[in-house]
Short mmCIF file of C-alpha atoms in Angstrom, two decimals:
data_model
loop_
_atom_site.label_atom_id
_atom_site.label_comp_id
_atom_site.label_asym_id
_atom_site.label_seq_id
_atom_site.Cartn_x
_atom_site.Cartn_y
_atom_site.Cartn_z
CA MET O 1 -67.06 166.62 114.20
CA THR O 2 -68.60 169.52 111.70
CA ALA O 3 -71.69 167.20 111.35
CA VAL O 4 -72.36 166.23 114.88
CA LEU O 5 -72.17 170.31 115.86
CA GLY O 6 -73.97 171.52 112.97
CA GLY O 7 -77.45 172.72 113.72
CA CYS O 8 -76.04 172.10 117.40
CA GLY O 9 -78.65 174.48 119.97
CA LEU O 10 -79.15 176.45 117.20
CA GLY O 11 -82.20 179.24 117.55
CA GLY O 12 -83.31 177.06 120.72
CA ASP O 13 -84.80 179.72 123.03
CA SER O 14 -84.41 182.75 121.19
CA GLY O 15 -86.57 181.67 117.99
CA GLU O 16 -85.54 181.72 114.75
CA VAL O 17 -82.25 184.05 114.14
CA THR O 18 -81.89 186.21 110.74
CA LEU O 19 -77.33 186.23 110.02
CA LYS O 20 -76.32 189.16 107.41
CA LEU O 21 -72.95 188.49 105.45
CA VAL O 22 -71.62 191.09 102.93
CA ALA O 23 -69.68 189.13 100.22
CA ALA O 24 -67.34 190.53 97.24
CA ASP O 25 -68.39 189.16 94.04
CA TYR O 26 -65.99 187.14 91.94
CA GLY O 27 -67.65 186.52 88.87
CA ASP O 28 -67.33 188.64 85.68
CA SER O 29 -70.92 188.61 84.69
CA LYS O 30 -74.47 188.04 86.00
CA ASP O 31 -74.35 184.17 85.09
CA ASN O 32 -71.60 183.37 87.53
CA SER O 33 -71.99 186.19 90.21
CA SER O 34 -70.90 185.03 93.64
CA GLN O 35 -74.15 185.51 94.60
CA ASN O 36 -75.76 182.49 92.68
CA TYR O 37 -72.70 181.00 94.73
CA TRP O 38 -74.15 181.88 97.86
CA ASN O 39 -77.92 181.65 97.39
CA ASP O 40 -77.07 177.41 96.18
CA LEU O 41 -75.05 177.46 99.53
CA VAL O 42 -77.77 179.23 101.84
CA LYS O 43 -80.22 177.56 100.58
CA SER O 44 -78.63 173.69 101.40
CA TYR O 45 -77.54 175.45 105.27
CA GLU O 46 -81.35 176.76 105.81
CA ALA O 47 -82.32 173.07 104.88
CA LYS O 48 -80.36 171.55 107.64
CA ASN O 49 -81.11 174.23 109.91
CA PRO O 50 -84.78 175.98 109.44
CA ASP O 51 -84.49 178.12 112.64
CA VAL O 52 -81.39 179.90 110.90
CA HIS O 53 -81.70 182.36 108.09
CA VAL O 54 -78.95 183.94 105.91
CA GLU O 55 -79.41 187.30 104.30
CA VAL O 56 -76.33 187.57 101.35
CA ASP O 57 -75.45 190.96 99.69
CA VAL O 58 -72.69 190.61 97.05
CA TYR O 59 -70.94 193.72 95.68
CA SER O 60 -68.05 194.32 93.36
CA TRP O 61 -64.82 194.36 94.50
CA ASN O 62 -64.70 198.51 93.68
CA ASP O 63 -67.27 198.84 96.56
CA VAL O 64 -67.36 195.99 98.96
CA ASP O 65 -64.83 196.96 101.44
CA ARG O 66 -66.59 200.43 101.22
CA LYS O 67 -69.66 199.01 101.87
CA VAL O 68 -68.79 197.31 104.80
CA ARG O 69 -67.01 200.45 106.06
CA GLU O 70 -69.84 202.53 105.69
CA MET O 71 -72.17 200.25 107.37
CA VAL O 72 -69.91 199.33 110.80
CA ASP O 73 -69.63 203.56 110.61
CA ALA O 74 -73.47 203.74 110.82
CA GLY O 75 -73.74 201.26 113.86
CA GLU O 76 -74.95 198.61 111.77
CA ALA O 77 -72.20 196.24 110.99
CA PRO O 78 -72.88 192.75 109.29
CA ASP O 79 -73.07 189.56 111.32
CA MET O 80 -70.13 188.52 108.66
CA ALA O 81 -68.18 189.95 106.04
CA GLN O 82 -66.24 188.38 103.29
CA ILE O 83 -63.37 191.39 102.34
CA GLY O 84 -59.81 192.59 101.61
CA ALA O 85 -58.73 193.78 104.68
CA TYR O 86 -59.61 192.92 108.50
CA SER O 87 -56.62 194.26 110.92
CA ASP O 88 -58.25 197.45 111.53
CA TYR O 89 -61.74 195.99 112.46
CA ALA O 90 -59.44 193.73 114.76
CA ASP O 91 -58.08 196.45 116.16
CA LYS O 92 -61.05 197.97 117.12
CA ASP O 93 -62.25 194.86 118.66
CA LEU O 94 -64.95 194.43 116.92
CA LEU O 95 -64.73 191.07 115.63
CA TYR O 96 -64.90 187.80 117.05
CA ALA O 97 -61.60 185.69 116.71
CA ALA O 98 -61.78 182.38 115.09
CA ASP O 99 -61.29 180.79 118.33
CA ASP O 100 -64.69 182.24 119.23
CA VAL O 101 -66.60 180.88 116.29
CA LEU O 102 -64.97 178.06 114.65
CA SER O 103 -65.14 174.30 115.84
CA ILE O 104 -61.67 172.90 116.36
CA PRO O 105 -61.14 171.17 112.99
CA VAL O 106 -61.93 173.36 110.92
CA GLN O 107 -60.02 176.49 112.63
CA ALA O 108 -57.33 174.06 112.45
CA GLY O 109 -57.82 173.05 108.64
CA PHE O 110 -56.54 176.21 107.27
CA VAL O 111 -53.21 176.32 105.50
CA SER O 112 -50.50 177.40 107.89
CA GLN O 113 -49.54 180.65 105.66
CA LEU O 114 -53.15 181.88 105.07
CA ALA O 115 -54.07 181.04 109.00
CA GLY O 116 -50.36 182.72 110.21
CA ALA O 117 -51.15 186.19 107.68
CA GLY O 118 -55.03 186.27 109.83
CA GLN O 119 -53.59 186.92 113.11
CA VAL O 120 -53.21 190.20 114.68
CA ASN O 121 -50.78 189.88 117.85
CA GLY O 122 -50.86 185.97 117.64
CA VAL O 123 -54.77 185.84 117.42
CA GLN O 124 -56.53 184.94 114.19
CA TYR O 125 -59.22 187.34 113.21
CA GLY O 126 -58.73 187.01 109.66
CA LEU O 127 -60.62 183.81 108.23
CA PRO O 128 -59.23 183.37 104.65
CA PHE O 129 -61.75 182.46 102.38
CA ALA O 130 -59.71 182.51 98.69
CA ALA O 131 -56.27 182.43 97.67
CA SER O 132 -54.10 183.03 94.54
CA THR O 133 -50.61 182.47 93.68
CA ARG O 134 -48.39 183.59 90.74
CA VAL O 135 -46.45 182.56 88.11
CA LEU O 136 -44.81 184.07 85.26
CA PHE O 137 -47.77 183.12 82.16
CA TYR O 138 -45.75 183.19 78.44
CA ASN O 139 -46.91 182.91 75.14
CA LYS O 140 -45.96 179.65 73.56
CA THR O 141 -46.41 181.12 70.06
CA LEU O 142 -44.33 183.95 70.57
CA PHE O 143 -41.75 182.50 72.36
CA ALA O 144 -41.63 180.06 69.59
CA GLU O 145 -41.38 182.78 67.03
CA ALA O 146 -38.74 184.45 68.37
CA GLY O 147 -36.89 181.01 69.30
CA VAL O 148 -36.66 181.55 73.02
CA THR O 149 -37.45 179.51 76.09
CA PRO O 150 -39.17 179.96 79.40
CA PRO O 151 -36.82 181.91 81.27
CA LYS O 152 -35.59 181.32 85.04
CA SER O 153 -33.57 183.99 86.12
CA TRP O 154 -33.62 187.50 85.44
CA ASP O 155 -30.85 187.41 82.40
CA ASP O 156 -32.90 185.10 80.98
CA LEU O 157 -36.16 187.13 81.45
CA ALA O 158 -34.20 189.95 79.81
CA ASP O 159 -32.50 188.34 76.73
CA ALA O 160 -36.26 186.52 76.21
CA ALA O 161 -37.66 190.24 75.92
CA GLU O 162 -35.13 191.42 73.71
CA ALA O 163 -35.92 188.92 71.17
CA LEU O 164 -39.43 189.26 72.13
CA ASP O 165 -38.85 192.63 70.75
CA ALA O 166 -36.98 192.44 67.76
CA LYS O 167 -39.89 190.02 66.47
CA GLY O 168 -42.08 193.33 67.29
CA VAL O 169 -43.95 191.88 70.34
CA LYS O 170 -45.86 195.32 71.88
CA TYR O 171 -45.49 194.00 75.30
CA PRO O 172 -42.21 191.97 75.77
CA TYR O 173 -42.89 191.90 79.32
CA ALA O 174 -46.01 193.50 80.72
CA LEU O 175 -44.95 195.25 84.03
CA PRO O 176 -47.89 196.39 85.62
CA LEU O 177 -46.97 199.01 88.39
CA GLY O 178 -50.59 201.21 87.58
CA ALA O 179 -52.97 201.95 90.75
CA GLU O 180 -54.94 199.04 90.28
CA GLU O 181 -52.77 196.18 91.57
CA ALA O 182 -49.39 197.87 91.97
CA GLN O 183 -48.40 196.38 95.39
CA ALA O 184 -49.03 192.80 93.90
CA GLU O 185 -46.49 192.97 91.09
CA THR O 186 -44.05 195.27 93.25
CA MET O 187 -44.15 192.56 96.37
CA GLN O 188 -43.63 189.27 93.27
CA TRP O 189 -40.21 191.60 92.11
CA MET O 190 -39.48 191.98 95.62
CA LEU O 191 -39.22 188.36 96.69
CA SER O 192 -37.73 187.26 93.32
CA GLY O 193 -34.76 189.82 95.04
CA GLY O 194 -34.75 188.36 97.84
CA GLY O 195 -36.65 191.13 99.38
CA GLY O 196 -39.74 192.20 100.72
CA TYR O 197 -42.08 194.94 101.99
CA THR O 198 -41.16 193.19 105.80
CA ASP O 199 -37.62 191.48 106.91
CA ASP O 200 -37.62 188.24 109.02
CA LEU O 201 -38.69 190.35 112.12
CA GLY O 202 -41.89 191.55 110.51
CA THR O 203 -40.70 195.17 110.59
CA TYR O 204 -40.95 196.99 107.13
CA SER O 205 -37.91 197.06 104.79
CA VAL O 206 -39.07 198.77 102.14
CA ASP O 207 -35.98 201.04 100.98
CA SER O 208 -33.83 197.42 101.94
CA PRO O 209 -30.80 197.13 99.74
CA GLN O 210 -32.21 194.10 98.22
CA ASN O 211 -35.46 196.10 96.99
CA VAL O 212 -33.17 198.78 95.79
CA THR O 213 -31.09 196.64 93.51
CA THR O 214 -34.20 195.13 92.02
CA PHE O 215 -36.01 198.00 90.94
CA THR O 216 -32.75 199.53 89.59
CA TRP O 217 -32.36 196.51 87.59
CA LEU O 218 -36.16 196.87 86.31
CA ARG O 219 -35.21 200.63 85.83
CA ASP O 220 -32.24 200.23 83.53
CA GLU O 221 -32.69 196.13 81.90
CA LEU O 222 -36.18 196.09 81.12
CA VAL O 223 -38.07 199.61 81.21
CA ALA O 224 -35.01 202.10 79.83
CA LYS O 225 -34.43 199.48 77.37
CA GLY O 226 -38.44 199.40 76.08
CA LEU O 227 -38.87 195.98 76.82
CA THR O 228 -42.02 196.72 78.55
CA GLY O 229 -44.90 198.14 76.25
CA PRO O 230 -45.92 201.09 74.81
CA VAL O 231 -47.77 201.93 78.17
CA ALA O 232 -45.27 203.46 81.14
CA PRO O 233 -45.68 200.73 83.83
CA GLY O 234 -46.67 203.36 86.56
CA LYS O 235 -50.06 204.00 84.01
CA LEU O 236 -50.41 200.16 83.23
CA ASN O 237 -53.04 198.17 84.95
CA ARG O 238 -53.12 194.64 85.60
CA ALA O 239 -56.33 194.41 84.17
CA ASP O 240 -55.23 196.03 81.05
CA ALA O 241 -52.41 193.67 81.07
CA PHE O 242 -53.98 190.53 80.99
CA ALA O 243 -56.68 191.54 78.53
CA ALA O 244 -53.31 192.71 76.41
CA PHE O 245 -52.05 189.08 77.23
CA ALA O 246 -55.14 187.48 76.08
CA GLY O 247 -55.22 189.54 73.14
CA GLY O 248 -51.70 187.92 72.12
CA ASP O 249 -49.74 191.34 72.32
CA VAL O 250 -47.66 190.01 75.62
CA GLY O 251 -44.94 188.20 75.26
CA MET O 252 -44.92 186.94 79.60
CA LEU O 253 -46.52 189.03 82.85
CA ASN O 254 -46.94 187.56 85.98
CA GLY O 255 -50.26 186.44 86.68
CA HIS O 256 -52.79 184.19 88.84
CA PRO O 257 -55.36 182.01 87.83
CA SER O 258 -58.43 184.20 86.52
CA LEU O 259 -55.83 184.06 83.57
CA MET O 260 -55.71 181.22 82.38
CA LYS O 261 -59.41 181.21 81.17
CA MET O 262 -59.19 184.53 80.43
CA ALA O 263 -56.30 183.51 77.36
CA SER O 264 -57.61 180.22 76.63
CA ASP O 265 -61.16 182.05 75.47
CA LYS O 266 -59.21 183.95 73.24
CA GLY O 267 -57.25 181.22 71.50
CA VAL O 268 -53.79 182.06 73.55
CA LYS O 269 -51.66 179.12 73.51
CA TYR O 270 -49.54 180.14 76.87
CA GLY O 271 -47.19 178.42 79.30
CA MET O 272 -46.42 179.12 83.18
CA VAL O 273 -43.17 178.50 85.11
CA THR O 274 -42.03 179.87 88.49
CA THR O 275 -41.27 183.09 88.81
CA PRO O 276 -37.58 183.96 87.60
CA GLY O 277 -35.41 185.18 90.45
CA ALA O 278 -32.28 186.99 90.77
CA ASP O 279 -30.05 184.48 90.12
CA GLY O 280 -32.26 181.73 88.95
CA GLU O 281 -35.96 180.15 89.99
CA SER O 282 -37.48 182.61 92.53
CA GLN O 283 -37.65 180.62 96.01
CA ASN O 284 -40.77 182.58 96.77
CA THR O 285 -43.57 183.75 95.66
CA LEU O 286 -46.67 186.63 96.35
CA GLY O 287 -49.43 184.35 97.61
CA VAL O 288 -52.92 186.80 98.39
CA SER O 289 -55.90 185.55 100.44
CA ASP O 290 -59.27 187.19 100.63
CA TRP O 291 -60.59 187.27 104.28
CA MET O 292 -63.96 186.78 106.10
CA THR O 293 -64.60 188.41 108.81
CA ALA O 294 -67.26 187.65 112.22
CA PHE O 295 -68.81 190.99 113.50
CA LYS O 296 -69.69 190.78 116.95
CA LYS O 297 -72.45 194.00 116.90
CA ASN O 298 -74.90 191.80 116.75
CA GLY O 299 -74.37 188.99 119.46
CA HIS O 300 -75.02 185.91 117.20
CA GLN O 301 -71.82 184.61 118.20
CA GLU O 302 -73.12 180.36 118.03
CA GLU O 303 -74.96 181.15 114.63
CA ILE O 304 -72.01 182.41 113.09
CA GLY O 305 -69.72 179.54 113.82
CA ASP O 306 -72.22 177.03 112.60
CA PHE O 307 -73.01 178.38 109.87
CA LEU O 308 -69.05 179.12 109.10
CA ASP O 309 -68.51 175.61 110.18
CA PHE O 310 -70.76 174.38 107.30
CA VAL O 311 -69.02 177.32 104.96
CA TYR O 312 -65.19 176.12 105.58
CA SER O 313 -66.41 172.25 104.84
CA ASP O 314 -64.52 170.21 101.55
CA GLU O 315 -67.34 170.25 99.52
CA ASN O 316 -68.07 173.88 99.50
CA VAL O 317 -64.23 175.32 99.30
CA LEU O 318 -64.05 172.92 96.52
CA ASP O 319 -67.06 174.00 95.03
CA PHE O 320 -66.19 178.02 95.45
CA SER O 321 -62.64 177.41 94.49
CA ARG O 322 -63.79 175.45 90.85
CA ARG O 323 -65.97 178.03 89.88
CA TYR O 324 -63.96 180.88 90.20
CA ASP O 325 -60.02 179.46 89.06
CA LEU O 326 -59.37 180.08 93.10
CA LEU O 327 -56.85 178.00 95.73
CA PRO O 328 -58.39 176.28 98.54
CA VAL O 329 -58.02 177.99 102.06
CA THR O 330 -58.15 174.22 104.03
CA THR O 331 -55.72 171.89 103.81
CA SER O 332 -57.72 168.77 103.04
CA ALA O 333 -59.13 170.51 100.49
CA SER O 334 -56.16 171.49 98.98
CA GLN O 335 -55.09 168.03 98.81
CA ALA O 336 -58.31 167.19 97.07
CA MET O 337 -57.49 169.89 94.47
CA SER O 338 -53.97 168.49 94.19
CA THR O 339 -54.91 164.94 93.01
CA ALA O 340 -57.96 165.63 91.33
CA ALA O 341 -57.57 165.14 87.15
CA GLU O 342 -60.04 168.28 86.53
CA ASP O 343 -58.47 170.74 88.74
CA GLU O 344 -54.59 169.40 87.11
CA ASP O 345 -54.56 173.52 85.52
CA LEU O 346 -54.35 174.46 89.39
CA LYS O 347 -51.69 172.66 89.92
CA PRO O 348 -48.71 175.32 89.52
CA PHE O 349 -50.41 177.38 91.72
CA LEU O 350 -50.98 174.84 94.48
CA ASP O 351 -47.19 173.68 94.85
CA GLU O 352 -46.72 177.81 95.24
CA LEU O 353 -48.83 178.31 97.76
CA LEU O 354 -46.54 176.50 100.37
CA LEU O 355 -43.90 178.82 99.08
CA SER O 356 -46.05 181.98 99.16
CA GLU O 357 -45.45 184.37 101.12
CA LEU O 358 -48.59 187.28 102.09
CA TYR O 359 -49.16 190.99 102.40
CA PRO O 360 -48.55 192.03 106.01
CA VAL O 361 -52.11 191.98 106.25
CA GLY O 362 -51.97 191.33 110.23
CA LYS O 363 -50.54 195.46 110.50
CA THR O 364 -53.08 198.14 110.52
CA SER O 365 -50.64 200.21 108.63
CA TRP O 366 -50.70 197.84 105.33
CA ALA O 367 -53.59 199.61 103.89
CA SER O 368 -51.95 203.16 103.49
CA VAL O 369 -48.46 201.72 102.39
CA SER O 370 -49.93 199.90 100.00
CA ALA O 371 -52.28 203.00 98.73
CA ASP O 372 -48.38 204.72 98.85
CA VAL O 373 -46.84 202.09 97.04
CA LYS O 374 -49.42 202.22 94.29
CA LYS O 375 -49.02 206.39 94.21
CA ARG O 376 -45.42 206.31 93.63
CA ILE O 377 -43.95 202.60 92.68
CA GLY O 378 -44.11 203.60 88.86
CA GLN O 379 -41.97 206.66 89.41
CA ALA O 380 -39.17 204.43 91.09
CA VAL O 381 -38.48 202.89 87.60
CA ALA O 382 -39.34 205.50 85.12
CA PRO O 383 -36.54 206.87 82.68
CA GLY O 384 -34.34 209.15 85.17
CA GLY O 385 -36.19 207.94 88.12
CA SER O 386 -34.46 206.96 91.79
CA PRO O 387 -35.69 203.81 93.08
CA GLN O 388 -33.53 204.68 96.11
CA GLU O 389 -35.74 207.89 96.55
CA VAL O 390 -38.69 206.20 95.43
CA LEU O 391 -38.60 203.51 98.20
CA THR O 392 -37.17 205.26 100.91
CA GLN O 393 -40.14 207.75 100.79
CA ILE O 394 -42.35 204.57 100.98
CA GLN O 395 -40.87 203.09 103.69
CA ALA O 396 -41.06 206.77 105.97
CA THR O 397 -44.66 206.65 105.14
CA ALA O 398 -44.62 203.53 106.46
CA MET O 399 -42.63 203.56 109.65
CA ARG O 400 -44.96 206.97 110.25
CA VAL O 401 -48.34 205.00 110.20
CA GLY O 402 -46.69 201.91 111.32
CA SER O 403 -45.45 203.52 114.56
CA ALA O 404 -48.68 203.24 116.65
CA GLU O 405 -48.83 199.41 116.42
#
């Protein structure tokens, strides 16, 4: 179907068209920059569609969302932006809906959890582009030396952390609640305790009894007992925690697929298990997606749609996912990856994707709530800190900024 639609009528009456795409960089060096991926993809696309040119500018994750915001504010929105959030642009009616640009097979092919998270008021504006989930990584060597097995419950985790601590492990459990990505570690723990940022109706429930219980347990059973390492959780960023794991200084931590390569490159023997929950393996895990958006500003609806149909072909989705150890966002590519021997390492994350819950990114308030989590959540587990008080403060922020939705 996509092949039949490809190039259909593009550039006919209006001559040549140039599409502008701003994208995030998933690489960690010039050699594996996402610019290389897009250059290859665009070359292939333009060979089949000579009247359509695609210019791609790639920025680091530190800059890309701000860059797109500045372009939009200046009245110079790109045709497409592959970024971390979409709902505020959708709220201002700046985006094409998925219905407006994608062919039916492509739109129907997204993994259901991801497609649902891309909706605002039942209309999909965020097109999932890359996904990941979280599992518990553990250092096999340190676990063997401490005589412990991978944990299934919180009690198991605490027992293992104590044994690792007794062996002098620097970070028995690394708990990164620092500003870089505190919202992820926070949600992972909320889910493992039967809570989350929102309730079943989608209403913010940050200070729910389940969440208060979870962070009280973290404060009393891990942090207060010195089992989270020499850096206070509120000061520990994810990148530093991952680096410490790759350096052999961490017994266990929650991680996503990119940690596999980091650890392997440093010779760390690691294992991965489902995140422990309050009474056994957690029934839910954190899913994360980044988003492709299509802006109305330049009026290139048909050309954008044709190009995005090409972007979301199985070949290109799998190529991107494999280059950067990420999960495919389409069902067909996920099925292909789940049975391919070359992708065996990613299978634990693929299995978790169908059980995952994503941030409430469809809420325009989420950016403010996430920022407040990053600012405050470390205080909830600090010695003498009050989880109830901190979570209530974040809930108040959520209710205030969410009242207009």
